Coordinates of C-alpha atoms in Angstrom, one line a residue:
M1 CA 53.1 128.2 141.9
A2 CA 52.6 126.5 145.3
M3 CA 51.6 123.2 143.6
N4 CA 54.6 123.3 141.4
T5 CA 56.9 123.6 144.5
S6 CA 55.4 120.5 146.2
A7 CA 57.4 117.3 146.2
P8 CA 56.3 114.9 143.4
R9 CA 54.5 111.8 144.6
M10 CA 55.9 108.3 144.0
K11 CA 54.2 106.5 141.2
V12 CA 53.1 103.1 142.5
G13 CA 51.4 100.5 140.3
T14 CA 48.2 98.7 141.1
L15 CA 50.0 95.4 141.3
D16 CA 52.4 96.8 144.0
M17 CA 49.5 98.0 146.1
E18 CA 47.8 94.6 145.8
V19 CA 50.9 92.8 146.8
N20 CA 51.4 95.1 149.8
W21 CA 47.8 94.6 150.8
L22 CA 48.2 90.8 150.5
A23 CA 51.4 90.9 152.6
K24 CA 49.6 92.8 155.3
V25 CA 46.8 90.2 155.4
L26 CA 49.2 87.3 155.5
F27 CA 51.1 89.0 158.3
V28 CA 48.0 89.3 160.4
L29 CA 47.1 85.7 159.6
M30 CA 50.6 84.6 160.7
L31 CA 50.2 86.4 164.0
F32 CA 46.7 84.8 164.5
F33 CA 47.9 81.2 163.8
S34 CA 51.0 81.7 166.0
L35 CA 48.8 82.9 168.8
A36 CA 46.4 80.1 168.3
I37 CA 49.1 77.5 168.5
I38 CA 50.5 79.0 171.7
A39 CA 46.9 79.1 173.1
A40 CA 46.4 75.4 172.3
D41 CA 49.6 74.5 174.1
G42 CA 48.7 76.7 177.0
F43 CA 50.3 79.8 178.1
V44 CA 52.8 78.1 180.4
G45 CA 56.5 78.7 181.0
D46 CA 58.3 81.0 178.6
W47 CA 55.4 81.0 176.2
Y48 CA 56.4 84.3 174.5
F49 CA 59.7 82.6 173.3
K50 CA 57.6 79.8 171.8
F51 CA 55.4 82.5 170.2
F52 CA 58.4 84.0 168.3
R53 CA 59.6 80.5 167.4
V54 CA 56.3 79.8 165.8
I55 CA 56.4 83.1 163.9
L56 CA 59.8 82.2 162.5
L57 CA 58.5 78.9 161.4
L58 CA 55.4 80.5 159.7
C59 CA 57.2 83.5 158.2
A60 CA 57.4 81.7 154.8
I61 CA 53.7 82.6 154.4
I62 CA 54.7 86.1 153.4
P63 CA 55.9 86.0 149.7
I64 CA 59.1 88.0 150.0
S65 CA 60.7 86.2 147.1
M66 CA 57.7 87.0 144.9
R67 CA 58.2 90.7 145.5
I68 CA 61.9 90.3 144.4
N69 CA 60.8 88.4 141.3
L70 CA 58.3 91.1 140.4
D71 CA 61.0 93.8 140.6
F72 CA 63.2 91.8 138.2
A73 CA 60.3 91.2 135.9
K74 CA 59.6 94.9 135.7
L75 CA 63.2 95.6 134.7
F76 CA 62.8 93.0 132.0
Y77 CA 59.6 94.6 130.8
K78 CA 61.3 97.9 130.6
Y79 CA 64.2 96.4 128.6
R80 CA 61.8 94.7 126.2
I81 CA 59.8 97.9 125.6
E82 CA 62.9 99.9 124.8
T83 CA 64.3 97.3 122.5
D84 CA 61.1 96.5 120.6
E85 CA 61.8 97.2 116.9
E86 CA 58.1 97.9 116.2
I87 CA 58.1 100.9 118.5
D88 CA 61.7 102.1 117.9
G89 CA 62.7 105.1 119.9
T90 CA 60.4 104.4 122.9
I91 CA 61.9 105.3 126.3
A92 CA 60.5 103.7 129.5
R93 CA 61.1 106.5 132.0
N94 CA 59.6 104.6 134.9
S95 CA 60.3 100.9 135.6
T96 CA 57.8 100.6 138.5
I97 CA 54.6 100.7 136.4
P98 CA 55.1 98.9 133.1
E99 CA 52.7 96.1 134.0
E100 CA 49.9 98.8 134.1
L101 CA 49.8 98.6 130.3
G102 CA 48.0 95.3 130.8
R103 CA 45.3 96.9 132.9
L104 CA 44.1 99.5 130.3
Q105 CA 40.3 99.7 130.0
F106 CA 39.8 102.9 128.0
V107 CA 41.8 104.7 125.3
L108 CA 41.0 108.3 124.5
S109 CA 42.4 109.1 121.1
D110 CA 42.5 112.3 119.1
K111 CA 41.5 111.9 115.5
T112 CA 43.8 114.3 113.5
G113 CA 47.4 113.2 113.6
T114 CA 46.6 110.0 115.7
L115 CA 44.1 108.0 113.9
T116 CA 44.8 109.9 110.7
Q117 CA 48.0 111.2 109.2
N118 CA 47.0 114.9 109.0
D119 CA 47.9 114.7 105.3
M120 CA 45.1 116.3 103.4
I121 CA 44.2 115.0 99.9
F122 CA 41.9 117.1 97.7
K123 CA 38.7 115.3 96.8
K124 CA 35.9 117.8 95.9
I125 CA 35.1 121.5 95.5
S126 CA 31.4 122.3 95.7
M127 CA 30.3 125.6 94.0
E128 CA 26.9 127.0 93.4
F129 CA 26.8 126.0 89.7
A130 CA 29.1 122.9 89.7
Q131 CA 31.1 120.4 91.7
Y132 CA 34.7 119.6 90.8
G133 CA 36.4 116.4 91.8
E134 CA 39.9 115.0 91.3
D135 CA 39.1 114.1 87.7
D136 CA 37.4 117.4 86.8
L137 CA 40.3 119.9 87.4
D138 CA 40.9 120.1 83.6
D139 CA 37.4 121.7 83.3
M140 CA 38.4 124.1 86.0
K141 CA 41.5 125.0 84.0
K142 CA 39.4 125.8 80.9
Q143 CA 37.2 128.1 83.0
L144 CA 40.4 129.8 84.3
L145 CA 41.7 130.4 80.8
E146 CA 38.4 131.9 79.7
S147 CA 38.4 134.2 82.8
C148 CA 42.0 135.3 82.1
R149 CA 41.1 136.3 78.6
H150 CA 38.0 138.2 79.5
G151 CA 38.9 139.9 82.8
Q152 CA 41.8 141.1 84.9
G153 CA 42.5 139.8 88.4
P154 CA 39.8 139.0 90.9
Y155 CA 36.2 140.0 90.1
G156 CA 37.0 139.9 86.4
E157 CA 33.7 141.6 85.4
V158 CA 34.7 144.7 87.5
R159 CA 36.8 146.9 85.2
H160 CA 37.7 149.7 87.5
M161 CA 37.7 150.8 91.2
N162 CA 37.1 154.4 91.8
S163 CA 39.3 155.4 94.7
T164 CA 37.0 158.2 95.8
G165 CA 33.7 156.2 95.8
D166 CA 31.7 156.2 99.0
D167 CA 29.7 153.0 98.4
D168 CA 29.7 149.9 96.2
E169 CA 27.5 151.4 93.4
D170 CA 29.6 154.5 93.0
S171 CA 33.0 153.0 93.3
I172 CA 32.7 149.8 91.3
Q173 CA 32.3 150.0 87.5
V174 CA 31.0 146.7 86.0
A175 CA 31.7 145.9 82.4
P176 CA 28.6 144.7 80.3
R177 CA 28.4 141.0 80.1
K178 CA 26.1 138.3 79.0
R179 CA 24.9 136.3 82.1
K180 CA 25.0 132.5 81.6
G181 CA 22.5 131.9 84.3
R182 CA 21.9 132.5 87.9
G183 CA 23.5 130.5 90.7
R184 CA 21.4 128.9 93.4
G185 CA 21.8 132.0 95.5
G186 CA 20.5 134.1 92.6
F187 CA 23.5 136.3 92.1
G188 CA 24.2 135.3 88.5
R189 CA 27.9 135.9 88.1
E190 CA 29.8 134.4 85.2
H191 CA 31.0 130.9 86.1
H192 CA 34.5 131.4 84.9
F193 CA 35.0 134.5 87.0
V194 CA 33.8 132.7 90.1
V195 CA 36.2 129.8 89.4
R196 CA 39.1 132.3 89.1
D197 CA 38.2 134.1 92.3
L198 CA 38.1 130.7 94.1
I199 CA 41.6 129.8 92.9
L200 CA 42.9 133.2 93.9
A201 CA 41.4 132.9 97.3
L202 CA 43.1 129.5 97.8
S203 CA 46.4 130.9 96.6
L204 CA 46.4 134.1 98.6
C205 CA 44.5 133.4 101.8
H206 CA 47.0 131.4 103.8
N207 CA 50.2 131.7 105.8
V208 CA 53.2 129.5 106.7
T209 CA 55.0 128.9 110.0
P210 CA 58.8 129.0 110.2
V211 CA 60.3 125.9 112.0
Y212 CA 63.8 125.6 113.2
P213 CA 64.7 121.9 113.1
D214 CA 68.2 122.3 114.4
A215 CA 68.5 124.0 117.8
D216 CA 72.3 124.5 117.3
D217 CA 71.9 126.2 113.9
P218 CA 69.4 129.1 113.9
T219 CA 70.1 129.9 110.3
K220 CA 68.6 126.6 109.2
K221 CA 64.9 127.3 108.7
E222 CA 62.0 125.3 107.3
F223 CA 58.4 126.3 106.6
W224 CA 55.5 124.3 107.8
L225 CA 52.5 124.4 105.5
P226 CA 49.0 124.1 107.1
A227 CA 46.5 121.7 105.5
P228 CA 44.5 124.5 103.6
M229 CA 47.8 125.6 101.9
K230 CA 48.6 122.1 100.8
L231 CA 45.1 122.0 99.3
A232 CA 45.8 125.3 97.6
R233 CA 49.0 124.0 96.1
Q234 CA 47.3 120.9 94.7
V235 CA 44.5 122.8 93.1
R236 CA 46.6 125.7 91.9
R237 CA 49.2 123.4 90.3
V238 CA 46.6 121.5 88.3
A239 CA 44.6 124.6 87.4
G240 CA 47.7 126.3 85.9
Y241 CA 48.5 129.0 88.4
E242 CA 52.2 129.3 89.3
A243 CA 53.5 131.1 92.4
G244 CA 56.2 133.7 92.0
A245 CA 57.9 136.0 94.4
A246 CA 56.3 136.0 97.9
R247 CA 57.2 138.7 100.5
R248 CA 55.5 139.9 103.6
T249 CA 53.6 142.6 101.7
L250 CA 53.6 141.4 98.2
H251 CA 52.5 138.1 96.5
Q252 CA 53.1 137.4 92.8
L253 CA 51.2 134.8 90.7
T254 CA 51.4 133.8 87.0
N255 CA 48.0 132.9 85.6
P256 CA 47.4 130.2 83.0
D257 CA 47.5 132.8 80.2
G258 CA 51.1 133.6 81.1
E259 CA 50.4 137.0 82.7
T260 CA 51.9 138.1 86.0
E261 CA 49.5 139.3 88.7
N262 CA 50.8 141.3 91.7
Y263 CA 48.9 141.4 94.9
E264 CA 49.8 143.8 97.7
I265 CA 49.0 142.4 101.2
L266 CA 47.2 145.1 103.1
Q267 CA 46.0 143.2 106.2
N268 CA 46.4 139.6 107.4
F269 CA 44.3 138.0 110.1
P270 CA 45.8 134.6 111.0
F271 CA 43.8 131.6 112.0
S272 CA 43.2 130.9 115.6
S273 CA 41.4 128.2 117.6
E274 CA 39.0 130.9 118.9
S275 CA 38.0 132.5 115.6
K276 CA 38.2 129.2 113.6
R277 CA 38.9 131.3 110.4
M278 CA 41.5 133.4 108.8
G279 CA 41.3 136.4 106.5
I280 CA 43.4 138.5 104.3
I281 CA 42.9 141.9 102.5
V282 CA 44.8 142.3 99.2
R283 CA 45.0 144.9 96.5
H284 CA 45.4 143.8 92.9
K285 CA 48.2 146.1 91.7
E286 CA 47.2 146.1 88.0
S287 CA 43.5 147.1 88.5
G288 CA 43.5 148.6 92.0
K289 CA 40.7 146.3 93.3
I290 CA 40.8 145.5 97.0
V291 CA 39.4 142.1 98.0
F292 CA 38.8 140.6 101.4
Y293 CA 39.1 136.8 101.5
V294 CA 37.9 134.8 104.5
K295 CA 37.9 131.0 104.9
G296 CA 37.0 128.9 107.9
A297 CA 34.7 126.4 109.5
D298 CA 31.2 126.2 108.2
V299 CA 29.6 126.9 111.7
I300 CA 31.5 130.2 111.7
M301 CA 31.3 131.2 108.0
A302 CA 27.6 130.3 107.3
P303 CA 26.2 133.4 109.1
K304 CA 28.7 135.7 107.4
V305 CA 27.7 134.9 103.8
K306 CA 24.9 136.6 102.0
P307 CA 21.4 135.4 103.2
G308 CA 20.5 134.0 99.8
Q309 CA 23.6 131.7 99.9
R310 CA 23.5 130.4 103.4
S311 CA 21.3 127.4 102.8
T312 CA 23.5 126.4 99.8
C313 CA 26.6 126.7 101.9
Q314 CA 25.2 124.6 104.7
E315 CA 23.8 122.0 102.3
F316 CA 27.2 121.5 100.6
C317 CA 29.0 121.2 104.0
E318 CA 26.5 118.5 105.1
N319 CA 26.9 116.6 101.8
L320 CA 30.7 116.6 102.0
S321 CA 30.7 115.6 105.7
R322 CA 28.6 112.6 104.9
D323 CA 31.4 111.4 102.6
G324 CA 33.8 111.6 105.5
L325 CA 35.5 114.8 104.2
R326 CA 36.7 117.8 106.1
T327 CA 35.1 121.0 104.9
L328 CA 36.4 124.5 104.5
V329 CA 34.2 127.5 103.4
I330 CA 35.8 130.0 101.1
T331 CA 34.3 133.5 100.8
Q332 CA 35.3 136.9 99.4
K333 CA 34.2 140.5 99.3
L334 CA 35.1 143.5 97.1
I335 CA 35.9 146.6 99.2
P336 CA 35.8 150.2 97.9
E337 CA 38.9 152.3 98.7
A338 CA 37.0 154.6 101.0
Q339 CA 35.5 151.7 103.0
Y340 CA 39.0 150.1 103.4
N341 CA 40.5 153.4 104.5
D342 CA 37.9 153.7 107.2
F343 CA 38.4 150.1 108.3
A344 CA 42.2 150.5 108.4
A345 CA 41.9 153.6 110.6
R346 CA 39.5 151.8 113.0
L347 CA 41.8 148.7 113.1
K348 CA 44.8 150.9 113.8
A349 CA 42.9 152.6 116.7
A350 CA 41.9 149.1 118.1
K351 CA 45.5 147.9 118.0
A352 CA 46.6 151.0 119.9
S353 CA 43.9 150.5 122.6
M354 CA 45.3 150.1 126.1
G355 CA 42.3 148.1 127.4
N356 CA 40.6 145.0 125.9
R357 CA 42.8 145.3 122.8
E358 CA 42.1 141.8 121.5
E359 CA 38.4 142.3 121.9
E360 CA 38.5 145.6 120.1
I361 CA 40.5 144.1 117.2
A362 CA 38.1 141.2 116.9
K363 CA 35.1 143.6 116.9
T364 CA 36.7 145.7 114.2
I365 CA 37.4 142.7 112.0
M366 CA 33.9 141.4 112.5
S367 CA 32.5 144.7 111.3
L368 CA 33.8 143.9 107.9
E369 CA 32.8 140.2 107.8
Y370 CA 29.2 140.6 106.6
E371 CA 27.5 140.0 103.3
M372 CA 30.5 137.8 102.2
E373 CA 30.1 136.3 98.8
F374 CA 30.1 132.5 99.0
L375 CA 32.6 131.0 96.6
A376 CA 32.9 127.3 97.4
V377 CA 33.2 124.5 100.0
T378 CA 36.3 122.4 99.7
G379 CA 36.3 118.8 100.8
V380 CA 39.6 117.0 101.7
E381 CA 40.3 113.5 102.9
D382 CA 42.6 112.9 105.9
K383 CA 44.4 109.6 105.2
L384 CA 44.3 107.0 107.9
Q385 CA 47.5 106.0 109.7
E386 CA 49.1 102.7 108.6
N387 CA 47.7 99.6 110.3
V388 CA 45.1 101.6 112.2
L389 CA 42.4 99.1 111.4
E390 CA 44.4 96.2 112.7
T391 CA 45.5 98.1 115.8
I392 CA 41.9 99.1 116.8
D393 CA 40.7 95.5 116.2
T394 CA 43.4 94.1 118.4
L395 CA 42.6 96.5 121.2
R396 CA 38.9 95.7 121.0
Q397 CA 39.6 92.0 121.2
A398 CA 41.6 92.7 124.3
G399 CA 38.5 94.3 125.9
I400 CA 39.8 97.9 125.6
Q401 CA 37.2 100.5 124.9
I402 CA 38.3 103.3 122.5
W403 CA 37.0 106.8 122.4
M404 CA 37.7 109.1 119.5
L405 CA 37.9 112.8 120.2
T406 CA 37.3 115.2 117.3
G407 CA 36.0 118.6 116.6
D408 CA 34.6 117.6 113.2
K409 CA 30.9 117.6 112.3
I410 CA 28.8 114.6 113.4
E411 CA 28.6 113.2 109.8
T412 CA 32.3 113.4 109.4
A413 CA 32.9 111.7 112.8
K414 CA 30.5 108.9 111.9
C415 CA 32.3 108.2 108.6
I416 CA 35.7 108.2 110.2
A417 CA 34.4 105.8 113.0
I418 CA 33.3 103.4 110.3
S419 CA 36.5 103.6 108.2
T420 CA 38.8 103.1 111.3
G421 CA 36.8 100.2 112.6
L422 CA 35.5 101.9 115.7
K423 CA 32.0 100.8 114.6
N424 CA 31.4 97.2 113.6
R425 CA 28.7 96.2 111.1
N426 CA 26.5 94.7 113.7
E427 CA 26.6 97.9 115.9
D428 CA 24.2 100.9 115.8
I429 CA 25.1 104.5 116.1
K430 CA 23.3 106.6 118.7
I431 CA 23.6 110.3 118.6
I432 CA 23.4 112.5 121.7
A433 CA 23.5 116.1 120.4
G434 CA 22.8 119.4 122.2
E435 CA 22.6 123.0 121.0
T436 CA 24.5 125.8 122.6
D437 CA 24.1 129.5 122.2

């Protein structure tokens, strides 16, 4: 508070300080030469009048006119910046430091939204038994059709959830099936059921943010879609799922077989920069199955999946990162009714806690985030900004060093550095990495 009430300091450019220093030096030299001339003539008579006469003769040494010309030049720089068509809308709020732009030595740039457009394009989905790219989504649609015809909702092989069951074995009744083979984790679910669960996770585990573009009209509202939801819409549209009615507690989908699926939203855990993940608990109205979906960064999600699937998850993330793609781990978990009721009661108590409420809520949620079933790792490409290569090359030729700041994996950062031109062909990459607890 005290710092905010202090008077703001005047912004002075380096050139102004250099000119001021030069003027002081010249002033001292002028006094020295004036005194030397009087000393050479001898301190006789009214020598101090002669001293001031000499000062008036030598005052042209101090470049007063140059200072005035610099001020006019700064006003001209400000005008050119504001009228430049290539940077339309730029406002120079300070006319005393525009020449500082020519003294830049370092540029610290964020990656997402600065070097890239923050416009995610679907590239790959890596699952235990297959990898789907942009050209393979028709195969995914065939798997979905087969799942819709042989099962109902998520976990299609599970026919019924007993609401009074105390554990997984008693409360989940699995229909007989012929296993097509075991995944790399050794869990052996039917492939088409896993594909359907993945599409449902992408379709249900997300949220939108309302945005009010017009401050004068609060009724005008737009919805901002996060990058994972844009990915979900791309995959869902190609795979054949269509979104229906969406409310705060109910979400409706139409599957490729034309059937309507209703999902009741029981709990929603939004994404945050601290948790680096989001989750949602839904109930499939037709079958009564309760499913917990969680998606997030691989460093957070890898320890939460089943032990037999962790190495597979990490391997897929590393492979996609080497291709310069941003990764997102998708997981799920089937929850018996009794277990969910116990969790909901503990979560309600945590929300009502008067002390350390956020910490209690986080602990309660984490108590459910174990032994998650790994579904897939999605890889999306963040398109580069227009002319980013030419801009970086021009800055480098001007002697400006550019630093890219990103929270991505090292492999992804290396690929982006190459694609944006931060690394030339004749340059090497040196990695300084440390491990933290």
